[in-house]
Coordinates of C-alpha atoms in Angstrom, one line a residue:
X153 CA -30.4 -53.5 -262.1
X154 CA -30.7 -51.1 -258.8
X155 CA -28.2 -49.7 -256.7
X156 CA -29.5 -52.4 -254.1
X157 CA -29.0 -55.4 -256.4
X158 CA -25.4 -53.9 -257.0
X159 CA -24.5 -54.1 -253.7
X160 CA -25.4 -57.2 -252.7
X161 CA -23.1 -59.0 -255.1
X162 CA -20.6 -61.4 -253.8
X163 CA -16.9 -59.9 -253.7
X164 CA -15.6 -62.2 -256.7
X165 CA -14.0 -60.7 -259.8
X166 CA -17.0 -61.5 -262.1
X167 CA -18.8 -58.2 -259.7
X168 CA -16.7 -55.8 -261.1
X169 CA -17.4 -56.3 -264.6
X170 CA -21.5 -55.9 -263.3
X171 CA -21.1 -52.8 -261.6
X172 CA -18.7 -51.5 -264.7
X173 CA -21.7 -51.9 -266.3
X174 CA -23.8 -50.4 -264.1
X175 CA -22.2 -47.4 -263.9
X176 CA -22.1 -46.7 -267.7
X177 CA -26.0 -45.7 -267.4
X178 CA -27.4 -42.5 -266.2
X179 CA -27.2 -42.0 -262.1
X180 CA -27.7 -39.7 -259.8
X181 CA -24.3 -38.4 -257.9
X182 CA -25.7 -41.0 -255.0
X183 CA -25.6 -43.8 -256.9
X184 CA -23.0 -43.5 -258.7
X185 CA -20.6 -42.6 -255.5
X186 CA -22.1 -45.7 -253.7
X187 CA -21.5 -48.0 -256.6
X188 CA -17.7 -47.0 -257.1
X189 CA -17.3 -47.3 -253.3
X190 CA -18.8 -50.6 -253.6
X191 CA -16.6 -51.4 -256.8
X192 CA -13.4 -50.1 -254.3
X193 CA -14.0 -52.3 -251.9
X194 CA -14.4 -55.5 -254.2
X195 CA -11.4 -54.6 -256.0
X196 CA -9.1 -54.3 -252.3
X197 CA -10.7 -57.5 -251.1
X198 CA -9.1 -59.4 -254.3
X199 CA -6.1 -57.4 -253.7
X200 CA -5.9 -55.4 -256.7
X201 CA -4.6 -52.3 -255.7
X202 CA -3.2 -50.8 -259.1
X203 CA -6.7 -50.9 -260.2
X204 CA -8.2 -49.2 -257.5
X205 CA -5.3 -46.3 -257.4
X206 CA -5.3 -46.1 -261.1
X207 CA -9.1 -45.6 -261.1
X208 CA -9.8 -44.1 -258.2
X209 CA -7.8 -40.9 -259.2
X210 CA -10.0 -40.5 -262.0
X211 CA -13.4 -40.8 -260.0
X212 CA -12.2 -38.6 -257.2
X213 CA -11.6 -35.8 -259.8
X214 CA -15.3 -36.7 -261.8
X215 CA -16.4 -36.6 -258.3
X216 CA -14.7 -33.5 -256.8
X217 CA -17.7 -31.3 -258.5
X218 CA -20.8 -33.4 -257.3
X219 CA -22.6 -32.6 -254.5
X220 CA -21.4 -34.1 -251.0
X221 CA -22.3 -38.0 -250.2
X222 CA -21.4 -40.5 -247.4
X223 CA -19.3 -42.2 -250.1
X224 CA -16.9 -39.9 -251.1
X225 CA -14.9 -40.2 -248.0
X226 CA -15.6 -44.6 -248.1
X227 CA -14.1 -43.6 -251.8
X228 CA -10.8 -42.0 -250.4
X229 CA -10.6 -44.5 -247.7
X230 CA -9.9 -47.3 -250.1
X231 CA -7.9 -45.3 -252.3
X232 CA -5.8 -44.4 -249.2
X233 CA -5.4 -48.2 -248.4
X234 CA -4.2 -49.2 -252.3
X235 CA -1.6 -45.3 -252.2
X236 CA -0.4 -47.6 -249.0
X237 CA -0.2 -50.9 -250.5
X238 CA 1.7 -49.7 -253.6
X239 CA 4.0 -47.2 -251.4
X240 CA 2.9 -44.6 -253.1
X241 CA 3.0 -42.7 -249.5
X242 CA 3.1 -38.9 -250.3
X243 CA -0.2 -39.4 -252.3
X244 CA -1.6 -41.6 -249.4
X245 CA -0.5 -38.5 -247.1
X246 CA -2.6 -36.4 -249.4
X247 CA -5.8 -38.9 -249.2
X248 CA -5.7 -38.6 -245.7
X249 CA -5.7 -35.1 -245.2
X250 CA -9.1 -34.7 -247.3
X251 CA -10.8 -37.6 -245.9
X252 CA -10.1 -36.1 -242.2
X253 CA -11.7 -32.9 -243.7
X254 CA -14.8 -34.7 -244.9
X255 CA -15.6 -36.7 -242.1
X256 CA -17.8 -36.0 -239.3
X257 CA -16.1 -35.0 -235.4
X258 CA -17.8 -38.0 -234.3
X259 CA -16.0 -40.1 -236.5
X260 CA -12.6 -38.1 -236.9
X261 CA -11.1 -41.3 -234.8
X262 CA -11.2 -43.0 -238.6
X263 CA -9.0 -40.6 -239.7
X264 CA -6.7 -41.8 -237.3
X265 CA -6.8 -45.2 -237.7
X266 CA -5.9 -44.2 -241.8
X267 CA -2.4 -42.5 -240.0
X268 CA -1.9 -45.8 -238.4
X269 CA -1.8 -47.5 -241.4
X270 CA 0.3 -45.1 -243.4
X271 CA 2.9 -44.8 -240.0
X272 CA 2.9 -48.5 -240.0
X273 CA 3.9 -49.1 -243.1
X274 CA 6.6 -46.4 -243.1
X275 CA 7.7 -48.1 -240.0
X276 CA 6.9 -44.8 -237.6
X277 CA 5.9 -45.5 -234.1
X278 CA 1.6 -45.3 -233.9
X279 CA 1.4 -45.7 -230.2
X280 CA 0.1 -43.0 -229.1
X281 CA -2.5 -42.7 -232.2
X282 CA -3.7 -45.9 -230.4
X283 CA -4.0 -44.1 -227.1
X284 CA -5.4 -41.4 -229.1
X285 CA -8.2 -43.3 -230.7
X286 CA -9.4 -45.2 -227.6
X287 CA -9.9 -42.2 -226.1
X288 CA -12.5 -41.5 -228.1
X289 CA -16.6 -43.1 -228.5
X290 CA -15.9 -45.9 -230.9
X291 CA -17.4 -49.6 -231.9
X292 CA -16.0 -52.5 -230.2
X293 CA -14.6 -53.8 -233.4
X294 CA -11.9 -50.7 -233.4
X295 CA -11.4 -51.1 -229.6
X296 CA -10.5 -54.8 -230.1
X297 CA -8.1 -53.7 -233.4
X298 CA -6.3 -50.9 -231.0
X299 CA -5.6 -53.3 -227.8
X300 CA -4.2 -56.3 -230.4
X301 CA -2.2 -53.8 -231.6
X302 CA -0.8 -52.1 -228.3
X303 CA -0.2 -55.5 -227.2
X304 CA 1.7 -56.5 -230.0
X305 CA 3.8 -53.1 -229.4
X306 CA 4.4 -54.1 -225.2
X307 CA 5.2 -57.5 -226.4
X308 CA 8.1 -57.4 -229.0
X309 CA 9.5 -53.6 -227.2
X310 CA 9.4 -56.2 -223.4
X311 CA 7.1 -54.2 -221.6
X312 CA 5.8 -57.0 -220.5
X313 CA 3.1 -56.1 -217.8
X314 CA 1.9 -53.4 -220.5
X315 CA 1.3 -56.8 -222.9
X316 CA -0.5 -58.5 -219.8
X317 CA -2.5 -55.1 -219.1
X318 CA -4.0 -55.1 -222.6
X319 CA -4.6 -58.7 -222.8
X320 CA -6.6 -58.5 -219.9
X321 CA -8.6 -55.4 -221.5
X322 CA -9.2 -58.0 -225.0
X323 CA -10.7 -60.4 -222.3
X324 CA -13.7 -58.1 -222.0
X325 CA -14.6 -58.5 -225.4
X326 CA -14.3 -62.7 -224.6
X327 CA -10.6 -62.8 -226.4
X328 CA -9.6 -64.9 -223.6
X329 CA -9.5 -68.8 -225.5
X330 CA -7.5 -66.5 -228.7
X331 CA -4.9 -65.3 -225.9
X332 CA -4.2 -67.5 -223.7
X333 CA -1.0 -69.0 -224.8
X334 CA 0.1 -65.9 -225.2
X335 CA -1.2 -64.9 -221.5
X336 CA 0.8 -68.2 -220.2
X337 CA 4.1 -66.8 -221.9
X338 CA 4.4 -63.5 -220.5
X339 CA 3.2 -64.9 -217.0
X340 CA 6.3 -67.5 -217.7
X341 CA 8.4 -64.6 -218.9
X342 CA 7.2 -62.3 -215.8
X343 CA 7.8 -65.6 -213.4
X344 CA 4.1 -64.8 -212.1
X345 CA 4.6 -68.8 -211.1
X346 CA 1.6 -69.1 -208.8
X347 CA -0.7 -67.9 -211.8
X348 CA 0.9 -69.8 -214.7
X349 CA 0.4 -73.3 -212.4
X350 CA -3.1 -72.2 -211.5
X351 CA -4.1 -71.2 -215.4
X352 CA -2.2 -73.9 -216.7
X353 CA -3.5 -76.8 -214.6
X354 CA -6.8 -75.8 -214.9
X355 CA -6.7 -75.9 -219.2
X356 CA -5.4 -79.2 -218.2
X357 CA -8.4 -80.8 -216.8
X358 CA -10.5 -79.8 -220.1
X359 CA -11.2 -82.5 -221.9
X360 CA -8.8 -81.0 -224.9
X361 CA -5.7 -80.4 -223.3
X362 CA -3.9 -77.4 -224.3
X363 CA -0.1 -78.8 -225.2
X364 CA 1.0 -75.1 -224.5
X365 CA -0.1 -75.2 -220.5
X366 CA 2.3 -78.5 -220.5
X367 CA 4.8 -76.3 -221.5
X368 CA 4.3 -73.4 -219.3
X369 CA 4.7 -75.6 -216.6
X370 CA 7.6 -77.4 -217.5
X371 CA 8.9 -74.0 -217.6
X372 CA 7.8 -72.9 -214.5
X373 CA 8.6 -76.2 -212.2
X374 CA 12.0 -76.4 -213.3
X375 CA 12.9 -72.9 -212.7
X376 CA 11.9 -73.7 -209.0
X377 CA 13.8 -76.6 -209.5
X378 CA 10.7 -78.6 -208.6
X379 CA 12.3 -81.5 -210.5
X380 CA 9.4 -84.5 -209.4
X381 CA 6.6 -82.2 -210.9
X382 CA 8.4 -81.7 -214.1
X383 CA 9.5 -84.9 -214.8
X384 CA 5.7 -86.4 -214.2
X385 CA 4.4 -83.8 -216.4
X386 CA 6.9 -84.9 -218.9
X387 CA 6.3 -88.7 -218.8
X388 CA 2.5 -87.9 -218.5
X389 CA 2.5 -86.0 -221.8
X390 CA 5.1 -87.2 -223.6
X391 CA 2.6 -88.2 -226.2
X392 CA 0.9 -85.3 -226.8
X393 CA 3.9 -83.5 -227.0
X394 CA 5.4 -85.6 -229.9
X395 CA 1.6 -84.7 -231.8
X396 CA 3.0 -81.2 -232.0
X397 CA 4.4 -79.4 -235.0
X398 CA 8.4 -79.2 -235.0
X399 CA 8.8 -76.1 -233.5
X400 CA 6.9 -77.0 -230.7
X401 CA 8.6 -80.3 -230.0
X402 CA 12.1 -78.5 -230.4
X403 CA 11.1 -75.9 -227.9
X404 CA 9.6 -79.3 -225.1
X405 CA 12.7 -80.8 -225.7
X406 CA 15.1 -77.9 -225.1
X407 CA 13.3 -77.5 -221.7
X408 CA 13.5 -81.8 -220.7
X409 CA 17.1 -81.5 -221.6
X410 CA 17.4 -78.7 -219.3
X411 CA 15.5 -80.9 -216.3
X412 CA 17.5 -83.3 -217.0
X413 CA 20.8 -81.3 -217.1
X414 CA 19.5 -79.6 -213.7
X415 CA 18.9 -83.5 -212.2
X416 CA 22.6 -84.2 -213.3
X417 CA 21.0 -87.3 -215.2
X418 CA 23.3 -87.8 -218.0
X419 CA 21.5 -91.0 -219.5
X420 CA 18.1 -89.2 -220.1
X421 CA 19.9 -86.4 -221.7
X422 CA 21.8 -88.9 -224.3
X423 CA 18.6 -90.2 -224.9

């Protein structure tokens, strides 16, 4: 077996026990650092972080003497991720200092993203490492990682146009269809009304209708006290409301008892 036959095997547990094997013969420093990189990221896909901790402290010192390679930093990187896992965060700390040594200024921005793992898990605030690392030349996969992640910030601290802002900056990487419930809430939340009838009217006229639009503009029409609207929308998806999971019903009919609290009809709200 070659190096390129080792890594093209499937992530499964029966791998590791190959590339165990493969490693047992006589490599160059190359192969060897590729195939325990390889055998790394097998072992965090399954989730099975002791072994990649317990191991990986052992490779990184057989390692430490060898001549440089692209993998020793794709080595610490996954060792970082299982110090993290386990909480074993002053080693992680350690990791992360010598993979920011080894890796190139064009990719330093890696090194950043291993801080906002280790601050997130500590609970620290990572914002501006966000900033920090879309400041700089990187793939559109880490660009898309960094806005989900500011958004999720804005959201749950109610900056609420800073959550709109970088929804609208995933959109350019056609995130739209993932966000858009999300969109209709913190236009609901903002009361951006015009918008949230426009957006939510026009998911309505797809041929799947999008049970969150009806209740954006349930929301919406009875907060202008527009009672007509909202009670048409209610009878005229009454049935795809009642498809819904529980939470979504309970949330519908929290806002039609509050029409029909608003229209002072006490027999609806009985009902």
């Amino acid at each position: 077996m070659r190096l390129s036959d080792v890594l093209k095997l499937p992530k499964q547990p029966h791998s590791l026990s190959i590339i165990k094997d493969f490693l047992e013969k006589p490599l160059s420093h190359l192969d060897y650092q590729a195939a325990f990189s390889y055998y790394f990221e097998i072992a965090i896909e399954l989730e099975l972080f002791d072994l990649v901790y317990d191991e990986g402290e052992k490779v990184l010192k057989e390692i430490a003497a060898q001549s440089d390679s692209p993998y020793y930093e794709k080595i610490l990187k996954h060792i970082i991720e299982a110090s993290i896992k386990l909480e074993k965060f002053e080693n992680a700390r350690i990791y992360i200092d010598q993979r920011r040594q080894l890796l190139p200024i064009l990719k330093q921005y890696l090194a950043v993203l291993d801080e906002i793992e280790y601050k997130k898990a500590l609970g620290l605030p990572y914002l501006e490492d966000l900033m920090k690392v879309l400041k700089d030349i990187i793939p559109d996969p880490v660009k898309i990682y960094c806005l989900e992640e500011m958004f999720v910030i804005y959201r749950d601290d109610h900056q609420y146009e800073m959550a709109l802002n970088s929804l609208y900056e995933l959109y350019d990487f056609d995130l739209e269809t993932k966000y858009f419930n999300e969109e209709l809430k913190l236009l609901v939340t903002l009361k951006k009304h015009d918008e949230v009838i426009k957006k939510a009217l026009n998911a309505l006229r797809n041929a799947e209708k999008n049970p969150y639009a009806v209740l954006a503009l349930l929301e919406v029409y009875i907060d202008k006290d527009d009672f007509h609207k909202a009670s048409t929308l209610e009878a005229e998806y009454e049935e795809l409301i009642d498809k819904e999971d529980e939470e979504f019903k309970k949330k519908a009919y929290e806002l039609i008892i509050a029409l029909y609290k608003k229209m002072d009809n006490k027999p609806s709200v009985d009902y």
